[in-house]
mmCIF file of C-alpha atoms in Angstrom:
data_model
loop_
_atom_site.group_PDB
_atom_site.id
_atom_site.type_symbol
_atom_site.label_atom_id
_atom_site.label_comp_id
_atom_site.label_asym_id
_atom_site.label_seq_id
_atom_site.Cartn_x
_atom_site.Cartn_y
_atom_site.Cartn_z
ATOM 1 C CA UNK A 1 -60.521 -10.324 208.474
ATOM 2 C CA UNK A 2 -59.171 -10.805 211.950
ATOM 3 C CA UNK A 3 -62.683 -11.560 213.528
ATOM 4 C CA UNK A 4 -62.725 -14.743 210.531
ATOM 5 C CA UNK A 5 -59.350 -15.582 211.540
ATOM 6 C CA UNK A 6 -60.297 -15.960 215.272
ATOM 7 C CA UNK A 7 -63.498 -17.967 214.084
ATOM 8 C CA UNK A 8 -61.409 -20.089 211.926
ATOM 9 C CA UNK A 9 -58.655 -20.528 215.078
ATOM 10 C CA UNK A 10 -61.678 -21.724 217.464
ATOM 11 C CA UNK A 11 -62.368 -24.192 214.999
ATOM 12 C CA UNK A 12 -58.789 -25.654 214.989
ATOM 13 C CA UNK A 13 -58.535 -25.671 218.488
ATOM 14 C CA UNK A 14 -62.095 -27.395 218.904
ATOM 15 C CA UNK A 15 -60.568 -30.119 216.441
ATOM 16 C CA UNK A 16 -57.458 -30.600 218.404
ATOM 17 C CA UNK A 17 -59.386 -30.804 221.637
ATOM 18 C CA UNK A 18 -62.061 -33.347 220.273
ATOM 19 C CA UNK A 19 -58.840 -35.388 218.562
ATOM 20 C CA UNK A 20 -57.453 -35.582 222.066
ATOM 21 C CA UNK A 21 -60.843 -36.944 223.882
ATOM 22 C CA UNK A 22 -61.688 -39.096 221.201
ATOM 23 C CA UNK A 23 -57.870 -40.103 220.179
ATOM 24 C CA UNK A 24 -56.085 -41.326 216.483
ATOM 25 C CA UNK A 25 -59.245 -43.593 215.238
ATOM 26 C CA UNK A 26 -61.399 -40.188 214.532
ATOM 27 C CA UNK A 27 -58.633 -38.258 213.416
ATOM 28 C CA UNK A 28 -58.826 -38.249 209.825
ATOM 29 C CA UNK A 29 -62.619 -37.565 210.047
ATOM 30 C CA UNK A 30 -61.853 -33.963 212.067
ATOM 31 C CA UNK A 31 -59.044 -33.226 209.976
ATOM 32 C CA UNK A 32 -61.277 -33.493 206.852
ATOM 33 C CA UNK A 33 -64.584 -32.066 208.744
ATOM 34 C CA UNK A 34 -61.632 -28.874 209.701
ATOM 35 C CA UNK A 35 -60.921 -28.730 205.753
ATOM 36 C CA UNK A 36 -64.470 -28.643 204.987
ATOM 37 C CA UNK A 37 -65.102 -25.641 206.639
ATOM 38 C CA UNK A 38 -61.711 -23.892 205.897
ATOM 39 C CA UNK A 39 -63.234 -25.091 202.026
ATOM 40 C CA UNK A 40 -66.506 -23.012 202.849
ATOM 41 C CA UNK A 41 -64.757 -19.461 204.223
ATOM 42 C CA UNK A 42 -62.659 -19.586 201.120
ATOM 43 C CA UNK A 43 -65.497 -20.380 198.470
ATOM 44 C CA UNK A 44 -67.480 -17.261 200.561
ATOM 45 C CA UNK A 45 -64.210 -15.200 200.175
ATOM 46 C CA UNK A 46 -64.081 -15.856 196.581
ATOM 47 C CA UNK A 47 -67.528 -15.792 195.616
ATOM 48 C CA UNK A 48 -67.639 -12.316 198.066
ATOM 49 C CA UNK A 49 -64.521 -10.637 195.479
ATOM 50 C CA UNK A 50 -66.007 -11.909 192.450
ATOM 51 C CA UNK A 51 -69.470 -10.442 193.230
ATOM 52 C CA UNK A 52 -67.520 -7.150 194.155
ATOM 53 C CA UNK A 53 -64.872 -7.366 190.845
ATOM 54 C CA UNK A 54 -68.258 -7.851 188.680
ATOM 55 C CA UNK A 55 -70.252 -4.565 190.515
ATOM 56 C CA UNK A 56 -66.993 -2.499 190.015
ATOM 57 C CA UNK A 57 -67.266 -3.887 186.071
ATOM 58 C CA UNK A 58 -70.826 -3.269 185.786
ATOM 59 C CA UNK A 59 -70.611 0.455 187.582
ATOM 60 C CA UNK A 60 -67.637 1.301 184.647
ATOM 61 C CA UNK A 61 -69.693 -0.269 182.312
ATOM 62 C CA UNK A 62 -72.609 1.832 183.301
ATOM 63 C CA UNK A 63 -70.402 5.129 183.396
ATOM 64 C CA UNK A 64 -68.840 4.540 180.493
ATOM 65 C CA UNK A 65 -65.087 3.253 179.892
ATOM 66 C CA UNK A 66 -63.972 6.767 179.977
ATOM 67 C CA UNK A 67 -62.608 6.331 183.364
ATOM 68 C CA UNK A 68 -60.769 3.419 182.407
ATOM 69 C CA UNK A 69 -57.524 3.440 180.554
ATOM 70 C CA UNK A 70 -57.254 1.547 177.398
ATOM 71 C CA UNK A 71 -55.667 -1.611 178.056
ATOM 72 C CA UNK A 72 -53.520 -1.424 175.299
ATOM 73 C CA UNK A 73 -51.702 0.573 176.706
ATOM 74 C CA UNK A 74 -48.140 -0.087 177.487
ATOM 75 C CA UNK A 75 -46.728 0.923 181.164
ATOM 76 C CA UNK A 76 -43.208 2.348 181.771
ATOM 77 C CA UNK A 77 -41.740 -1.236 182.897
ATOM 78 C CA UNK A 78 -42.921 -2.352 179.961
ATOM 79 C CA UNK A 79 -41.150 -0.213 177.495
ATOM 80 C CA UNK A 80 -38.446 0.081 178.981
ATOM 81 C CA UNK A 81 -38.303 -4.126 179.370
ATOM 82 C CA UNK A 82 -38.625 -4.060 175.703
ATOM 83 C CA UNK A 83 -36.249 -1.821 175.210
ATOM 84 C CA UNK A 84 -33.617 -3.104 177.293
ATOM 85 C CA UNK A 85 -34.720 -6.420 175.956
ATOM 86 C CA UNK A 86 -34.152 -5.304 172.359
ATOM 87 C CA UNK A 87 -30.624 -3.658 172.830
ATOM 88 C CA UNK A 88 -29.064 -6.691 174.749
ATOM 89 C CA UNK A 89 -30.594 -8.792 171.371
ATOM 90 C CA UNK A 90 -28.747 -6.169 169.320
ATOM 91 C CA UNK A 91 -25.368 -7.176 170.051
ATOM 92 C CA UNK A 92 -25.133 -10.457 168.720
ATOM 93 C CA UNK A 93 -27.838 -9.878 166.320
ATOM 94 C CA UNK A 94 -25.154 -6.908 165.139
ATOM 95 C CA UNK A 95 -22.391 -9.424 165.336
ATOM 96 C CA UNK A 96 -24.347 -11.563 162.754
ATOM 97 C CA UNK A 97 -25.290 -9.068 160.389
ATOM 98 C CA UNK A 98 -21.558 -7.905 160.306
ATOM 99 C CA UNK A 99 -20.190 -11.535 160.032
ATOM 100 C CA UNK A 100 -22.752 -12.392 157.183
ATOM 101 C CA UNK A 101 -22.827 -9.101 155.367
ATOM 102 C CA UNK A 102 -20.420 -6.336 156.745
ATOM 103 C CA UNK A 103 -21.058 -2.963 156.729
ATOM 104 C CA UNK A 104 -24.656 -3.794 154.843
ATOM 105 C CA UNK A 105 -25.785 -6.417 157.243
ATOM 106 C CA UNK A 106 -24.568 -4.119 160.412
ATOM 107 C CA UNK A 107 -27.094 -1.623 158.561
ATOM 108 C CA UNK A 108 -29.620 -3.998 157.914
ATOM 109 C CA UNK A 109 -29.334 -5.556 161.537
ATOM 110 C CA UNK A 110 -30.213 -1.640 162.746
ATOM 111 C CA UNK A 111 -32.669 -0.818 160.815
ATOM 112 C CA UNK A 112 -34.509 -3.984 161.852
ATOM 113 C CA UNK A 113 -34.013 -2.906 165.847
ATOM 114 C CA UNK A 114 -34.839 0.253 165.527
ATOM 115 C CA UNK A 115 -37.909 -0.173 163.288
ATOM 116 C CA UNK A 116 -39.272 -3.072 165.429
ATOM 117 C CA UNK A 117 -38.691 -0.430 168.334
ATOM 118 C CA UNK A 118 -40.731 2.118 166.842
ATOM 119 C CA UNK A 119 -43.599 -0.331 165.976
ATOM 120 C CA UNK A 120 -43.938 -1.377 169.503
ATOM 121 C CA UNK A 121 -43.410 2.709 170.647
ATOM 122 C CA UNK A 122 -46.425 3.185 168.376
ATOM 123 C CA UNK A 123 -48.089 0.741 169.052
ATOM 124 C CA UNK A 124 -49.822 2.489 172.153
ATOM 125 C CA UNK A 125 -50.385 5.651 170.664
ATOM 126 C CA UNK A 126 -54.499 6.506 170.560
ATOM 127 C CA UNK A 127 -54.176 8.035 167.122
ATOM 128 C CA UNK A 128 -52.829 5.017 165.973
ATOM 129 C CA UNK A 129 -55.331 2.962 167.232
ATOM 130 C CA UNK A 130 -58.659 5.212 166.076
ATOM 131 C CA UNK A 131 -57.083 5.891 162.615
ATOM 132 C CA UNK A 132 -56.752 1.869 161.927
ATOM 133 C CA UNK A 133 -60.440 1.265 163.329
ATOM 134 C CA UNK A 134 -61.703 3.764 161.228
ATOM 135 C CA UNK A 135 -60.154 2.514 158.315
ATOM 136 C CA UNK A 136 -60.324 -1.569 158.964
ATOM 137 C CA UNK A 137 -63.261 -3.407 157.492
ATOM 138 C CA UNK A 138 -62.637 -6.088 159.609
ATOM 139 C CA UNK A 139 -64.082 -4.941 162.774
ATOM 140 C CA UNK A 140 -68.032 -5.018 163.079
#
C-alpha cells in the first residue's frame, strides 16, 4: 500500500508542478486528469477485493459451509442489546399495563417481555432451526 501511495504522491506533485509552469488557465484540466487516475487505483482496489471476497466465497462454497457459522446466529452484543433494549421498554410498558389494568395488566405486560425475550433467545438455537425446516412445506 505504501509503494501506491508514493505513486499516487508523484502524481500530485507532477500536477502541482505542471499547474505552476503552465499557470490557472490549465488548472481545472490537471485537477480532473489527477482525479482520473486517483478514479482508476480505486476501481483496481475495488475490483482487486471483490475478486478476492468472491475466491474466499467460492473456496467455502467448495469446502462446504461447515466452516462457516450460520448467519443466523445472534452475537453477544446483540443479545444483550436486545435485552437491555427490552427491559428499558419494560418500564413504561409496565406503567401502562398497571394504569390500564392493575395487577392483570402488570401480569400481562410481563408475560409479553419475557415471552418476546425467549422467542428472540430461541431464535438462534440450531435445533430450532432444523426441526422447523424439517417440518415446513414451504421451503423447496
Amino acid at each position: 500500500m505504501e509503494a501506491r501511495d508514493a505513486e499516487l504522491k508523484k502524481e500530485l506533485d507532477a500536477t502541482l508542478h505542471a499547474r505552476k509552469e503552465l499557470g490557472d488557465d490549465y488548472e481545472s484540466a490537471l485537477v480532473e486528469s489527477f482525479l482520473e487516475k486517483v478514479e482508476q487505483r480505486l476501481d483496481a482496489t475495488v475490483d482487486r477485493r471483490v475478486r478476492r471476497r468472491l475466491a474466499e466465497q467460492q473456496t467455502v462454497a467448495a469446502r462446504g459451509s461447515s466452516t462457516q457459522p450460520p448467519h443466523n446466529e445472534s452475537g453477544f452484543g446483540e443479545r444483550f442489546g436486545f435485552g437491555a433494549v427490552s427491559l428499558v421498554l419494560a418500564i413504561p410498558l409496565s406503567a401502562i399495563g398497571v394504569a390500564n389494568a392493575g395487577l392483570t395488566g402488570l401480569v400481562v405486560t410481563w408475560l409479553g417481555i419475557v415471552g418476546f425475550n425467549a422467542v428472540h433467545a430461541a431464535r438462534g438455537r440450531s435445533w430450532l432451526r432444523r426441526r422447523s425446516s424439517e417440518t415446513s412445506e414451504w421451503e423447496g
